[in-house]
PDB file of C-alpha atoms in Angstrom:
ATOM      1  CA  UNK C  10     166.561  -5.446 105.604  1.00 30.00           C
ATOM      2  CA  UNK C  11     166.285  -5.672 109.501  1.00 34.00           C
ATOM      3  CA  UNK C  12     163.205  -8.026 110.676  1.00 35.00           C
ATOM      4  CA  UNK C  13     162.257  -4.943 112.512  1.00 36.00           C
ATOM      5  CA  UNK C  14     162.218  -2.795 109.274  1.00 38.00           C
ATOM      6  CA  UNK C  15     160.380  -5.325 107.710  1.00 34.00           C
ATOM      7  CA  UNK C  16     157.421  -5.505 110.596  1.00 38.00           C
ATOM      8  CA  UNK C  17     157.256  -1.326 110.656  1.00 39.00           C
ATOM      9  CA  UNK C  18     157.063  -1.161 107.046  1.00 35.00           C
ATOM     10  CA  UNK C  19     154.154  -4.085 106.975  1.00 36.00           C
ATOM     11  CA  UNK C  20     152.161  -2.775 109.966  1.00 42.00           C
ATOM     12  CA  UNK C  21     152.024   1.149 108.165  1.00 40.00           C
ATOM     13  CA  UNK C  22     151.012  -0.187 105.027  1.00 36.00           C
ATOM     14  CA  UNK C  23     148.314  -2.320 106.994  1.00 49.00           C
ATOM     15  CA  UNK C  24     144.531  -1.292 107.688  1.00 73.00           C
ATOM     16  CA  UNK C  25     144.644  -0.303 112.031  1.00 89.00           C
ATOM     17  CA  UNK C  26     144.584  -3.477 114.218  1.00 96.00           C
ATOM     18  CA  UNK C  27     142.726  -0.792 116.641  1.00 97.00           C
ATOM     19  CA  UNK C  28     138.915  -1.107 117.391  1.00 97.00           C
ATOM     20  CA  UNK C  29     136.758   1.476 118.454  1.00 98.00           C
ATOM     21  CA  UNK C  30     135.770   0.472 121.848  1.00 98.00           C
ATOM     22  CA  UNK C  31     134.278   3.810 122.965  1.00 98.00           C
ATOM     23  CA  UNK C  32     133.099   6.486 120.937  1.00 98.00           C
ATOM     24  CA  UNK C  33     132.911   8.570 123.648  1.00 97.00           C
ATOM     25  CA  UNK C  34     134.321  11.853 121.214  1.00 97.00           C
ATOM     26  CA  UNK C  35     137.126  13.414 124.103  1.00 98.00           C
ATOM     27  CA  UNK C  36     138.190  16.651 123.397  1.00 98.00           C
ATOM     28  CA  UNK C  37     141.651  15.488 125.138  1.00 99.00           C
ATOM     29  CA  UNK C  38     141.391  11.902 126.232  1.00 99.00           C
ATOM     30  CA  UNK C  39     144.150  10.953 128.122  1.00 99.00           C
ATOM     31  CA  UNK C  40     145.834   8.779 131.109  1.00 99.00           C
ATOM     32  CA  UNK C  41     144.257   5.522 130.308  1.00 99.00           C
ATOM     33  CA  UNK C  42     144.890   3.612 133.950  1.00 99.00           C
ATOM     34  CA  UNK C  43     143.810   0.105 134.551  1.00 99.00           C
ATOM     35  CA  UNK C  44     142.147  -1.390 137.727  1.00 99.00           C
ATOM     36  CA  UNK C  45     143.144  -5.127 138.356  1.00 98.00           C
ATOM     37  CA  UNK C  46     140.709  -4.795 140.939  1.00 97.00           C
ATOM     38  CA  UNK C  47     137.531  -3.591 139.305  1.00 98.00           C
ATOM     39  CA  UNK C  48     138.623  -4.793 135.539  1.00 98.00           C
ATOM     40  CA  UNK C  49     137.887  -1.232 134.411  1.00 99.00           C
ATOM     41  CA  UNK C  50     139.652   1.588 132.902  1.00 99.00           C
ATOM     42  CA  UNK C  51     139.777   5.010 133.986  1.00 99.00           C
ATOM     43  CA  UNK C  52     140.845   7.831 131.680  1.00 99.00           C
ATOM     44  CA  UNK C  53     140.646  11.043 132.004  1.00 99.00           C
ATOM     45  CA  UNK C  54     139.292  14.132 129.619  1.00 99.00           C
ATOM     46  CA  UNK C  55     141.499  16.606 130.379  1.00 98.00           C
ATOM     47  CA  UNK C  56     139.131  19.632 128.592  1.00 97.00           C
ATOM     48  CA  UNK C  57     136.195  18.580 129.957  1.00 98.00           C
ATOM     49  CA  UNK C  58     137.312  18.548 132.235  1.00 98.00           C
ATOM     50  CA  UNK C  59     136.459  14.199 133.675  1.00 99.00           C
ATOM     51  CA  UNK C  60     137.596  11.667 135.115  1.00 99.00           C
ATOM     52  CA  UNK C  61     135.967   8.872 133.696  1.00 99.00           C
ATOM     53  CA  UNK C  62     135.448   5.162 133.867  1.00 99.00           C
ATOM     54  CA  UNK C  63     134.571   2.475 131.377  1.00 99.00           C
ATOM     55  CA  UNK C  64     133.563  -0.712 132.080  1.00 98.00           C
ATOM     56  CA  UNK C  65     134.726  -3.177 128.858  1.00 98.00           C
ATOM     57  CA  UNK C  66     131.950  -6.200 130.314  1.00 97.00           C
ATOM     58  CA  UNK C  67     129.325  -4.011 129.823  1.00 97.00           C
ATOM     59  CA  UNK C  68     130.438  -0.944 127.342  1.00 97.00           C
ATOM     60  CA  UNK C  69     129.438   1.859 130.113  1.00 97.00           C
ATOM     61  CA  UNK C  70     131.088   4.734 131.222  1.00 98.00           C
ATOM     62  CA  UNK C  71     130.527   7.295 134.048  1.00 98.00           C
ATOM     63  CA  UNK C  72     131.686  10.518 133.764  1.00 98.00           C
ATOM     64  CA  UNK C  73     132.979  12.133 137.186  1.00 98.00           C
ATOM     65  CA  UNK C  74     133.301  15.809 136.823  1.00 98.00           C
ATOM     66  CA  UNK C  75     136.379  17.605 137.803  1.00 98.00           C
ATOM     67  CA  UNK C  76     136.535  21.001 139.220  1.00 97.00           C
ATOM     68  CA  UNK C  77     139.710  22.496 136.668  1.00 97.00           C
ATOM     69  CA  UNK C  78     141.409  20.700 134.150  1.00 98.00           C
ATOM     70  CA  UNK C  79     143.124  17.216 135.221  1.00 98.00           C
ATOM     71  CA  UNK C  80     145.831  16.128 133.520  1.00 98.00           C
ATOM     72  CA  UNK C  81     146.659  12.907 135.050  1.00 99.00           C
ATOM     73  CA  UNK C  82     145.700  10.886 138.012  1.00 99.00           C
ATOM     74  CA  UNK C  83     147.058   7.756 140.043  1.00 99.00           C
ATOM     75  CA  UNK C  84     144.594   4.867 141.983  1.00 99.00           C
ATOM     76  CA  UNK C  85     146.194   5.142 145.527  1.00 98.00           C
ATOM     77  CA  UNK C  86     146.414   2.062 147.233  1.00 97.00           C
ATOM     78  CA  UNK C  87     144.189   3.743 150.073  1.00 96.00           C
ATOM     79  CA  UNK C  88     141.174   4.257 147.978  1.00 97.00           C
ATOM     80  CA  UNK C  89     140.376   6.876 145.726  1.00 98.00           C
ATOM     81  CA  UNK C  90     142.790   8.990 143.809  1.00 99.00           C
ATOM     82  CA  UNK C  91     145.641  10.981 143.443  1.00 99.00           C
ATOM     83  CA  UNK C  92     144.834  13.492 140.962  1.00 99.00           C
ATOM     84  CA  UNK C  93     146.790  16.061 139.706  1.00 99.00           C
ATOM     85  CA  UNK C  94     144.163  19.251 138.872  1.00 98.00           C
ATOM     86  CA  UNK C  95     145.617  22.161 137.318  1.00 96.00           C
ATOM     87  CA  UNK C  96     146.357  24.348 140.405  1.00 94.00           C
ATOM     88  CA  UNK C  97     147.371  21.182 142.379  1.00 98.00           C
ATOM     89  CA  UNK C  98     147.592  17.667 143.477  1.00 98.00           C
ATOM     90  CA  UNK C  99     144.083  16.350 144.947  1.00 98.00           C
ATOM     91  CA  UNK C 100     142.921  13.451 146.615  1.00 98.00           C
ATOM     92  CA  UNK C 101     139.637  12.370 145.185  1.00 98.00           C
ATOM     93  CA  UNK C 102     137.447   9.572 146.854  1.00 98.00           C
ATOM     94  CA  UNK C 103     135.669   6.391 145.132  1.00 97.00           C
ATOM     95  CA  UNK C 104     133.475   8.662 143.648  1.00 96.00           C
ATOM     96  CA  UNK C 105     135.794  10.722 142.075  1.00 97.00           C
ATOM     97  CA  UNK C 106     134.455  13.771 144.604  1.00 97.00           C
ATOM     98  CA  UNK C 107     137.577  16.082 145.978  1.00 96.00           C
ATOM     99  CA  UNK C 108     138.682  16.122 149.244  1.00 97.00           C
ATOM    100  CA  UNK C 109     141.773  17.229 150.328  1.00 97.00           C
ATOM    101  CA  UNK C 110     144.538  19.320 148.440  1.00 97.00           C
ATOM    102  CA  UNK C 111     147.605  17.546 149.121  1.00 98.00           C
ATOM    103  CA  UNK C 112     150.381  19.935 147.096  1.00 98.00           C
ATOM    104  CA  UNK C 113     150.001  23.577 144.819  1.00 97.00           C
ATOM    105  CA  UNK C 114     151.129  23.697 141.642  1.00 96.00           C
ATOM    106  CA  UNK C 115     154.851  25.299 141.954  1.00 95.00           C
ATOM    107  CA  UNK C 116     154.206  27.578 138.746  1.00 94.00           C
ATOM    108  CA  UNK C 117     152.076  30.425 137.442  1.00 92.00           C
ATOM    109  CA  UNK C 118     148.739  28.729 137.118  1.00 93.00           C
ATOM    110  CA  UNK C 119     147.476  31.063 134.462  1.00 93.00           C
ATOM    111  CA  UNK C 120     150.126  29.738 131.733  1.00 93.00           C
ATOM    112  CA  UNK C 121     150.868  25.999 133.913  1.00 95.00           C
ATOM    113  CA  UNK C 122     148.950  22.993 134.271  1.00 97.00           C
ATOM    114  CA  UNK C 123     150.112  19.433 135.278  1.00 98.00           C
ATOM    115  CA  UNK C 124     150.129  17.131 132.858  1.00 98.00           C
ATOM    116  CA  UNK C 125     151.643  13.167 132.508  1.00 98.00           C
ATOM    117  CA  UNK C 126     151.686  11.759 135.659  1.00 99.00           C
ATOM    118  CA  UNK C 127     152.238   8.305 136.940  1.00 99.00           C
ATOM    119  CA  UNK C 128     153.573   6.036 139.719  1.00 99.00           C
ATOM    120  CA  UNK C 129     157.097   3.989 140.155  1.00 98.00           C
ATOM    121  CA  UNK C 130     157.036   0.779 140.851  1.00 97.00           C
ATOM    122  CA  UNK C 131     157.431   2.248 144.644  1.00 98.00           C
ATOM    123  CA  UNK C 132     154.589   4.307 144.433  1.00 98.00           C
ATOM    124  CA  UNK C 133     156.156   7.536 144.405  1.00 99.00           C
ATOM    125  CA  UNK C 134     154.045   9.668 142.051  1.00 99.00           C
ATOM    126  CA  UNK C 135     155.370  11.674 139.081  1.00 99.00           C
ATOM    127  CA  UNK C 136     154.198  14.242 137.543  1.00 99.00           C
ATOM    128  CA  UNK C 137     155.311  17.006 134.884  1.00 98.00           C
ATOM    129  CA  UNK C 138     153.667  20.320 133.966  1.00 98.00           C
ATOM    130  CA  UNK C 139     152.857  21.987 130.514  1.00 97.00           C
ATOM    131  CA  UNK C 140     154.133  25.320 130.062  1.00 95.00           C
ATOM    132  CA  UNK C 141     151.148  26.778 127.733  1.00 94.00           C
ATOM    133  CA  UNK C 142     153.359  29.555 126.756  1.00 92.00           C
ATOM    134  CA  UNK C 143     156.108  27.241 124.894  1.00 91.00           C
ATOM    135  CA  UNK C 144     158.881  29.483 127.199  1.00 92.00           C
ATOM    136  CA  UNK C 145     160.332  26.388 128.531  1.00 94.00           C
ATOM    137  CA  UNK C 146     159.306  26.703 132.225  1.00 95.00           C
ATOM    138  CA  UNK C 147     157.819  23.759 132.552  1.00 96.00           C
ATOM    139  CA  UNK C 148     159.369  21.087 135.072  1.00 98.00           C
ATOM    140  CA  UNK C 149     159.125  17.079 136.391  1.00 98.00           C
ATOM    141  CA  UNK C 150     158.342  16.336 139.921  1.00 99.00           C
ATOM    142  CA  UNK C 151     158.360  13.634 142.173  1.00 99.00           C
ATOM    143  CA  UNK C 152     155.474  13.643 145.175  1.00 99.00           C
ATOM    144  CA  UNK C 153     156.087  11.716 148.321  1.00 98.00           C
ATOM    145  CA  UNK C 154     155.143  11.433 151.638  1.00 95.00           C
ATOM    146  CA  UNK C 155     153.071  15.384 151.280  1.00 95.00           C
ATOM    147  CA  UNK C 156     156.297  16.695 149.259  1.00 97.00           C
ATOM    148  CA  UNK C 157     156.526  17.589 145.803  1.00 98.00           C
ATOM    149  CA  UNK C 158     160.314  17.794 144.640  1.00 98.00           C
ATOM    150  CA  UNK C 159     161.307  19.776 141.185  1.00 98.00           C
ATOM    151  CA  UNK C 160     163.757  17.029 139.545  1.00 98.00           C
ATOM    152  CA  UNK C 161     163.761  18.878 136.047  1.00 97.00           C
ATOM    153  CA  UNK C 162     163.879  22.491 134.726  1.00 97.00           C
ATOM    154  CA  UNK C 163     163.375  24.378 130.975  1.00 97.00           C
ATOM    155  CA  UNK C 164     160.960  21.883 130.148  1.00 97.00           C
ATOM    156  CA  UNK C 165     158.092  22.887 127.700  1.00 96.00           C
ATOM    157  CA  UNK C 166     155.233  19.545 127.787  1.00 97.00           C
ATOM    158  CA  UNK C 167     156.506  17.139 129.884  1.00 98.00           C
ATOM    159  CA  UNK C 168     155.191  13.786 129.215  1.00 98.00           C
ATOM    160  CA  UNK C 169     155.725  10.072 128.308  1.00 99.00           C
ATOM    161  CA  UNK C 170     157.012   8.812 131.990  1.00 99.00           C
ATOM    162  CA  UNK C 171     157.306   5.183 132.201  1.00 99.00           C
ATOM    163  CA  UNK C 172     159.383   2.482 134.051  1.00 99.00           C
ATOM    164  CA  UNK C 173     161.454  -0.165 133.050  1.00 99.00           C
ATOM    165  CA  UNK C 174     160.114  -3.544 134.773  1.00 98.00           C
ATOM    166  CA  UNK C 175     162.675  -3.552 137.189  1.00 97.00           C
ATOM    167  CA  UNK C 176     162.411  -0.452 137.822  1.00 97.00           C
ATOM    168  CA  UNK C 177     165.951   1.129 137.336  1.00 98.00           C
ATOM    169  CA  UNK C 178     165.264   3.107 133.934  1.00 99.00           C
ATOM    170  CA  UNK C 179     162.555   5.719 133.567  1.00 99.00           C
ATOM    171  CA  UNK C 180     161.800   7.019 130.410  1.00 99.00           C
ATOM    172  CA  UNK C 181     160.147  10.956 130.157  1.00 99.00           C
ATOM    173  CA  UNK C 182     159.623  12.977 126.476  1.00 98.00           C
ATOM    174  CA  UNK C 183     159.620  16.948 125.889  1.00 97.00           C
ATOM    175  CA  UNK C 184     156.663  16.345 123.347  1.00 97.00           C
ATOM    176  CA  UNK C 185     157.696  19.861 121.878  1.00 96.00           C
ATOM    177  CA  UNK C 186     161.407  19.041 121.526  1.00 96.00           C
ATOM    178  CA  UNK C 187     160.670  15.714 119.409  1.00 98.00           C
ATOM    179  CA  UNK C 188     162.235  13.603 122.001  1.00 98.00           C
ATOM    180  CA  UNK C 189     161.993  10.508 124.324  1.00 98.00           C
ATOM    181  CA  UNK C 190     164.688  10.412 127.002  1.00 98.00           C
ATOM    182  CA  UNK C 191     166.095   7.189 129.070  1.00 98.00           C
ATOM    183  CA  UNK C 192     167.238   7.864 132.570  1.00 99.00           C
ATOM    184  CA  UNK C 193     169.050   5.739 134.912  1.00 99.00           C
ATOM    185  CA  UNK C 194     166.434   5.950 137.840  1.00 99.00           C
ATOM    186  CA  UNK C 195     167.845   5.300 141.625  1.00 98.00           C
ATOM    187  CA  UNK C 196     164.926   3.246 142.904  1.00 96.00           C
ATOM    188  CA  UNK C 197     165.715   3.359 146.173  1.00 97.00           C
ATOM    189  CA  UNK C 198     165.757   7.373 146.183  1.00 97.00           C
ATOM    190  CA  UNK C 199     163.399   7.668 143.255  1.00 98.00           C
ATOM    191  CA  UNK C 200     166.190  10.201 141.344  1.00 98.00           C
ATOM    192  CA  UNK C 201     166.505   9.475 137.618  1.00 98.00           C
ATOM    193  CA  UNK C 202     169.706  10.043 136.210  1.00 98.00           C
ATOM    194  CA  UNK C 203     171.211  11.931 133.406  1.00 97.00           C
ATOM    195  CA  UNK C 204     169.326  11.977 130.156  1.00 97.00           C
ATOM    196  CA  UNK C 205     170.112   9.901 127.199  1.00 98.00           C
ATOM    197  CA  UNK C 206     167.847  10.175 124.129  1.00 98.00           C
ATOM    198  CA  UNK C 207     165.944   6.556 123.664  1.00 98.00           C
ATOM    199  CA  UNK C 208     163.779   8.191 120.337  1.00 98.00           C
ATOM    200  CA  UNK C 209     163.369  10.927 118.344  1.00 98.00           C
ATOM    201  CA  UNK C 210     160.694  12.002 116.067  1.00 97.00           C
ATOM    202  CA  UNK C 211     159.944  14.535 112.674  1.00 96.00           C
ATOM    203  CA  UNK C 212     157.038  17.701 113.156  1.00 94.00           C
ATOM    204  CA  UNK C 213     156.302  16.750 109.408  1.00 92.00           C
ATOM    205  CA  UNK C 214     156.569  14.541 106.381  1.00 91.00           C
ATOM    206  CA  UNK C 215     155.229  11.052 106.247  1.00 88.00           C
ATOM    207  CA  UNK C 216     157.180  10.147 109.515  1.00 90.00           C
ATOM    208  CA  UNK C 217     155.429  12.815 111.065  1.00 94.00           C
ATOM    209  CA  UNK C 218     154.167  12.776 115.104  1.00 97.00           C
ATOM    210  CA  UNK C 219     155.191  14.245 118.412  1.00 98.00           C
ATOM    211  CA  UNK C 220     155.795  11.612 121.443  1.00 98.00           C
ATOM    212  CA  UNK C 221     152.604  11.868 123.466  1.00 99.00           C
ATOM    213  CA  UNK C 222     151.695   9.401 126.107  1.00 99.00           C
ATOM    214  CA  UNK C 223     153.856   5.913 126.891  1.00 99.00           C
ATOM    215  CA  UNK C 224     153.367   2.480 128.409  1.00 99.00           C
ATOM    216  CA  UNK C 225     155.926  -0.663 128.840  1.00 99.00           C
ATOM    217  CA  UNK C 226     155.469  -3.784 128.385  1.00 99.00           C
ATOM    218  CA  UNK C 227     156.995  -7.126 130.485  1.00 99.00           C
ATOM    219  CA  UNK C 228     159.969  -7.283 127.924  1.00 98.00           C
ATOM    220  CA  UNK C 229     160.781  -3.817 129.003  1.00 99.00           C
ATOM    221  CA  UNK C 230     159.747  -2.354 125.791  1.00 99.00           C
ATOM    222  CA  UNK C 231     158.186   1.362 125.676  1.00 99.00           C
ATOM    223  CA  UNK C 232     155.254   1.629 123.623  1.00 99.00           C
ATOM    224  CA  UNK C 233     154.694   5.300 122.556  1.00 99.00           C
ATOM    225  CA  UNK C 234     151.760   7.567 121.171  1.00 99.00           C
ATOM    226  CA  UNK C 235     152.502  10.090 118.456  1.00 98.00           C
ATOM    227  CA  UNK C 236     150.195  13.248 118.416  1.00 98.00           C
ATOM    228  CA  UNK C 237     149.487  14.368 115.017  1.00 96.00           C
ATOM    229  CA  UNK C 238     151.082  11.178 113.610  1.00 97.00           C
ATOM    230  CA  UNK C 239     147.847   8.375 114.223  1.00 97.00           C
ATOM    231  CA  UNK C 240     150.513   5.657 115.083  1.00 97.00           C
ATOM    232  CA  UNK C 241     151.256   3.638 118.120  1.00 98.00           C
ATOM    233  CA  UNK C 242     155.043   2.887 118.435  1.00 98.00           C
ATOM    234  CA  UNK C 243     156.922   0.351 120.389  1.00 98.00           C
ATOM    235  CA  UNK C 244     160.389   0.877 120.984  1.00 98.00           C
ATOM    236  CA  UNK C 245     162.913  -1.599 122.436  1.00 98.00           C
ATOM    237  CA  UNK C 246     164.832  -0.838 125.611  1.00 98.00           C
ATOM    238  CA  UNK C 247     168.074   0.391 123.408  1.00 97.00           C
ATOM    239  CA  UNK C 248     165.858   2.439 121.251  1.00 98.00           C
ATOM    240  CA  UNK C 249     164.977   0.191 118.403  1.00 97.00           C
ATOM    241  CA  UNK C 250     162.026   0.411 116.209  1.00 97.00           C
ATOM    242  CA  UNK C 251     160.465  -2.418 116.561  1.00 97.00           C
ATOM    243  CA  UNK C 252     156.761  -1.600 115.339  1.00 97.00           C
ATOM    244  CA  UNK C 253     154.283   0.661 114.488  1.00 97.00           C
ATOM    245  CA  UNK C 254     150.517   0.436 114.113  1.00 97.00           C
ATOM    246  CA  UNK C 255     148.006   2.946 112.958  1.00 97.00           C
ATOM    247  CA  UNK C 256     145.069   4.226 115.259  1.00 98.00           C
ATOM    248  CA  UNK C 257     142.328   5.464 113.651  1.00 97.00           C
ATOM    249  CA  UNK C 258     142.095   8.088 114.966  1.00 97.00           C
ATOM    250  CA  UNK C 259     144.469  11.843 114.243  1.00 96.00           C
ATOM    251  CA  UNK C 260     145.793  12.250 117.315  1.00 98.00           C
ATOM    252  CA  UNK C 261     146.371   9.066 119.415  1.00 99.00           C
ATOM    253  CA  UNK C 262     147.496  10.743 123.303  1.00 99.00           C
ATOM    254  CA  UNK C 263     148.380   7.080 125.387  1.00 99.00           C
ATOM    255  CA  UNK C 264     148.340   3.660 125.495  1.00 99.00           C
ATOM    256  CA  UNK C 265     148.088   1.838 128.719  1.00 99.00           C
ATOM    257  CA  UNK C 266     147.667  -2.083 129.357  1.00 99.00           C
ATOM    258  CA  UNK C 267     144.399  -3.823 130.560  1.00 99.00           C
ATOM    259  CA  UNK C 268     142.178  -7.264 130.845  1.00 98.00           C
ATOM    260  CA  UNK C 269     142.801  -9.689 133.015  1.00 98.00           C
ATOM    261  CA  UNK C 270     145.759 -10.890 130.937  1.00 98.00           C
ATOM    262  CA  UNK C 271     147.380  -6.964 130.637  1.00 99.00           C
ATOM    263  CA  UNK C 272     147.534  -8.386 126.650  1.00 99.00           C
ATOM    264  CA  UNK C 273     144.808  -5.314 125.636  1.00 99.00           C
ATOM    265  CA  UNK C 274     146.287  -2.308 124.762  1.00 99.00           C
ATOM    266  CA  UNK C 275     143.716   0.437 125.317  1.00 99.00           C
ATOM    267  CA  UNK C 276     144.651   3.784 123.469  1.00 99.00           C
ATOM    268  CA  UNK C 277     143.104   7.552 124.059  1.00 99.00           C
ATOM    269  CA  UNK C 278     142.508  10.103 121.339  1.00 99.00           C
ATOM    270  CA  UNK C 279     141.507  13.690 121.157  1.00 99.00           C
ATOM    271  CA  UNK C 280     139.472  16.116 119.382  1.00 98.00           C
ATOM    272  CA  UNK C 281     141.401  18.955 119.930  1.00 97.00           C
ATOM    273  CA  UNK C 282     143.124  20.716 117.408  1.00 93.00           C
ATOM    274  CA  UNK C 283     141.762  19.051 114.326  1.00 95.00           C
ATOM    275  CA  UNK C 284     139.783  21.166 111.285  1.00 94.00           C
ATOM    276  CA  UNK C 285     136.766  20.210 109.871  1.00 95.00           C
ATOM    277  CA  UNK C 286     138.497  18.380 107.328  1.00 95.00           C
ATOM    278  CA  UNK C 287     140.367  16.432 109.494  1.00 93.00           C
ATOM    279  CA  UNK C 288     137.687  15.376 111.583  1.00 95.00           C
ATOM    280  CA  UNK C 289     135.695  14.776 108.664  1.00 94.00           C
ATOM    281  CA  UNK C 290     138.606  12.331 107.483  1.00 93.00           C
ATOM    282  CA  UNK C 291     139.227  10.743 110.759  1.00 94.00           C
ATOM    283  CA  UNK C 292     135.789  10.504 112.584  1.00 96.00           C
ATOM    284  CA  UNK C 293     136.682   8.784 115.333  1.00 97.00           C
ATOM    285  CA  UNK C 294     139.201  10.715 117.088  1.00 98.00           C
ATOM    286  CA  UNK C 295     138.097  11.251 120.602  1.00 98.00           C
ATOM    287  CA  UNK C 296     137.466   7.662 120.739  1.00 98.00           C
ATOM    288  CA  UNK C 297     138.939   5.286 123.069  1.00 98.00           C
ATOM    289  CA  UNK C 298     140.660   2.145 120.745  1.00 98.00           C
ATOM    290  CA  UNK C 299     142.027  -1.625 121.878  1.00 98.00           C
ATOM    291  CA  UNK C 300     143.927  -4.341 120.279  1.00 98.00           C
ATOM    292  CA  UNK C 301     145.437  -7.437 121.382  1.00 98.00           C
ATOM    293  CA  UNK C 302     148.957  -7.732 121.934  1.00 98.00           C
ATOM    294  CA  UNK C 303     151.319 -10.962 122.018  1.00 97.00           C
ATOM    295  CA  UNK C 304     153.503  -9.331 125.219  1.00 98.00           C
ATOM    296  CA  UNK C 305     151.235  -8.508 128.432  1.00 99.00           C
ATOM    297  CA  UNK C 306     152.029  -5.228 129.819  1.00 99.00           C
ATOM    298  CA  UNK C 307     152.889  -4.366 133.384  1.00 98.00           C
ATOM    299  CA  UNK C 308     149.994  -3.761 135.963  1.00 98.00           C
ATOM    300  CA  UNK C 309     149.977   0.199 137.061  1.00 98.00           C
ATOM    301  CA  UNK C 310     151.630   0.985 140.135  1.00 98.00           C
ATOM    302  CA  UNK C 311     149.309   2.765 142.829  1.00 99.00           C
ATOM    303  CA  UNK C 312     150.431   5.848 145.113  1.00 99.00           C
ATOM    304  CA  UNK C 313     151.591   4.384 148.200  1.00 97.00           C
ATOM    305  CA  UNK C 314     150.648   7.955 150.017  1.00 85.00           C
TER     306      UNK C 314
END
């Protein structure tokens, strides 16, 4: 038996290493980002629809109301925001208030939101959309300097984008199409390359759990939520298993990194979707979870504008 068989067999028979730091009960918690800065977390609720902040000193959170769904948002090295609403990318002050549309959503707004969004290490922002009518018109974009650039087509819920630490992979999942995807990324034109699959995953038996929301860590290794599966993932760069911890919580959406030391992983949950029974069973999904890791992530790029 592999040593990495050995840890992902131990860590699913274990009780969660997670804590609840936040019950705060999301209905889609999402797009954990952490400030350096301000040693806070922001996350969003994409049904809420919030942007919110939590403060782990103190244990508060402020809720920041958006106008339409948000499904992800970048800090911009300016100040403020970079958030990516459902008709279009905003800039939001401080405050989380709107203030200037920056780019429409390319698609038909009535069946397309954005969804997973994040920054490259150049602080280009990425972003995907969600086609809510599982048709497969769903796409990845880039945004820079006011543009927004389709890169990829036929997608259905584009998700899981993360960078390698130098910046010359990016990884991006089709959470519908059970599948996490490594691309050679040009950093100097921010193009990823062909797709090669890094993971894939099962839609049921005891395996089951579609790739949600991603993070990687300074060894280059992407650490993966599964939706429907209550497990945290970490992956090495060549696709590896190399472990897997439960959440408690049904439907972990994305880790991210945070404290001073990036050695807290901070996980989002949702609500949404789950029976009675299931709730009943796992009553802290919605919740926003942390454990300590041994490998410090890497700290979250900011839109350069």
């Amino acid at each position: 038996m592999h040593d990495s068989q050995a840890r992902r067999r131990q860590a699913v028979t274990a009780s969660s290493p997670f804590t609840c730091v936040l019950d705060c009960r999301a209905t889609l918690g999402e797009c954990p980002v952490w400030s350096p800065q301000q040693q806070t977390l922001y996350f969003i609720d994409i049904k809420a629809p919030a942007l919110c902040r939590f403060d782990p000193a103190t244990g508060a959170l402020r809720q920041m109301p958006m106008p339409e769904q948000i499904g992800s948002f970048a800090l911009m090295r300016s100040g403020g925001f970079l958030a990516a609403l459902r008709t279009g990318l905003w800039r939001l002050d401080a405050e989380g208030r709107v203030m200037e549309k920056l780019a429409a959503n390319p698609e038909v707004h009535a069946t397309s939101r954005f969804n997973d969004g994040r920054c490259d290490p150049h602080g280009r922002f990425f972003v995907g959309t969600i086609d809510e009518t599982r048709t497969g018109t769903a796409g990845l974009y880039r945004f820079e300097a006011g543009r927004l650039t389709k890169l990829a087509e036929g997608l259905m819920t584009s998700n899981g984008l993360a960078f390698s630490p130098q910046g010359d992979v990016m990884y991006h999942a089709d959470t519908p199409r059970l599948s996490v995807f490594r691309h050679a990324f040009d950093a100097a034109t921010g193009t990823p390359g062909k797709a090669e699959v890094l993971a894939t995953f099962a839609s049921r038996g005891p395996d089951r759990g579609w790739p949600d929301g991603a993070a990687v860590d300074a060894e280059g290794c992407y650490w993966c939520a599964l939706w429907q599966g209550g497990r945290i993932r970490r992956y090495a760069p060549d696709g590896e298993l190399l472990a897997e911890y439960p959440v408690p919580a049904r439907s972990p959406t994305m880790p991210a990194f945070g404290g001073p030391d990036l050695r807290t992983l901070y996980v989002t949950s949702a609500r949404v979707g789950l029976t009675a029974a299931e709730l009943e069973s796992s009553p802290l999904s919605g919740g926003l979870f942390a454990m300590r890791v041994e490998t410090p992530g890497l700290p979250e790029p900011e839109y350069a504008g």
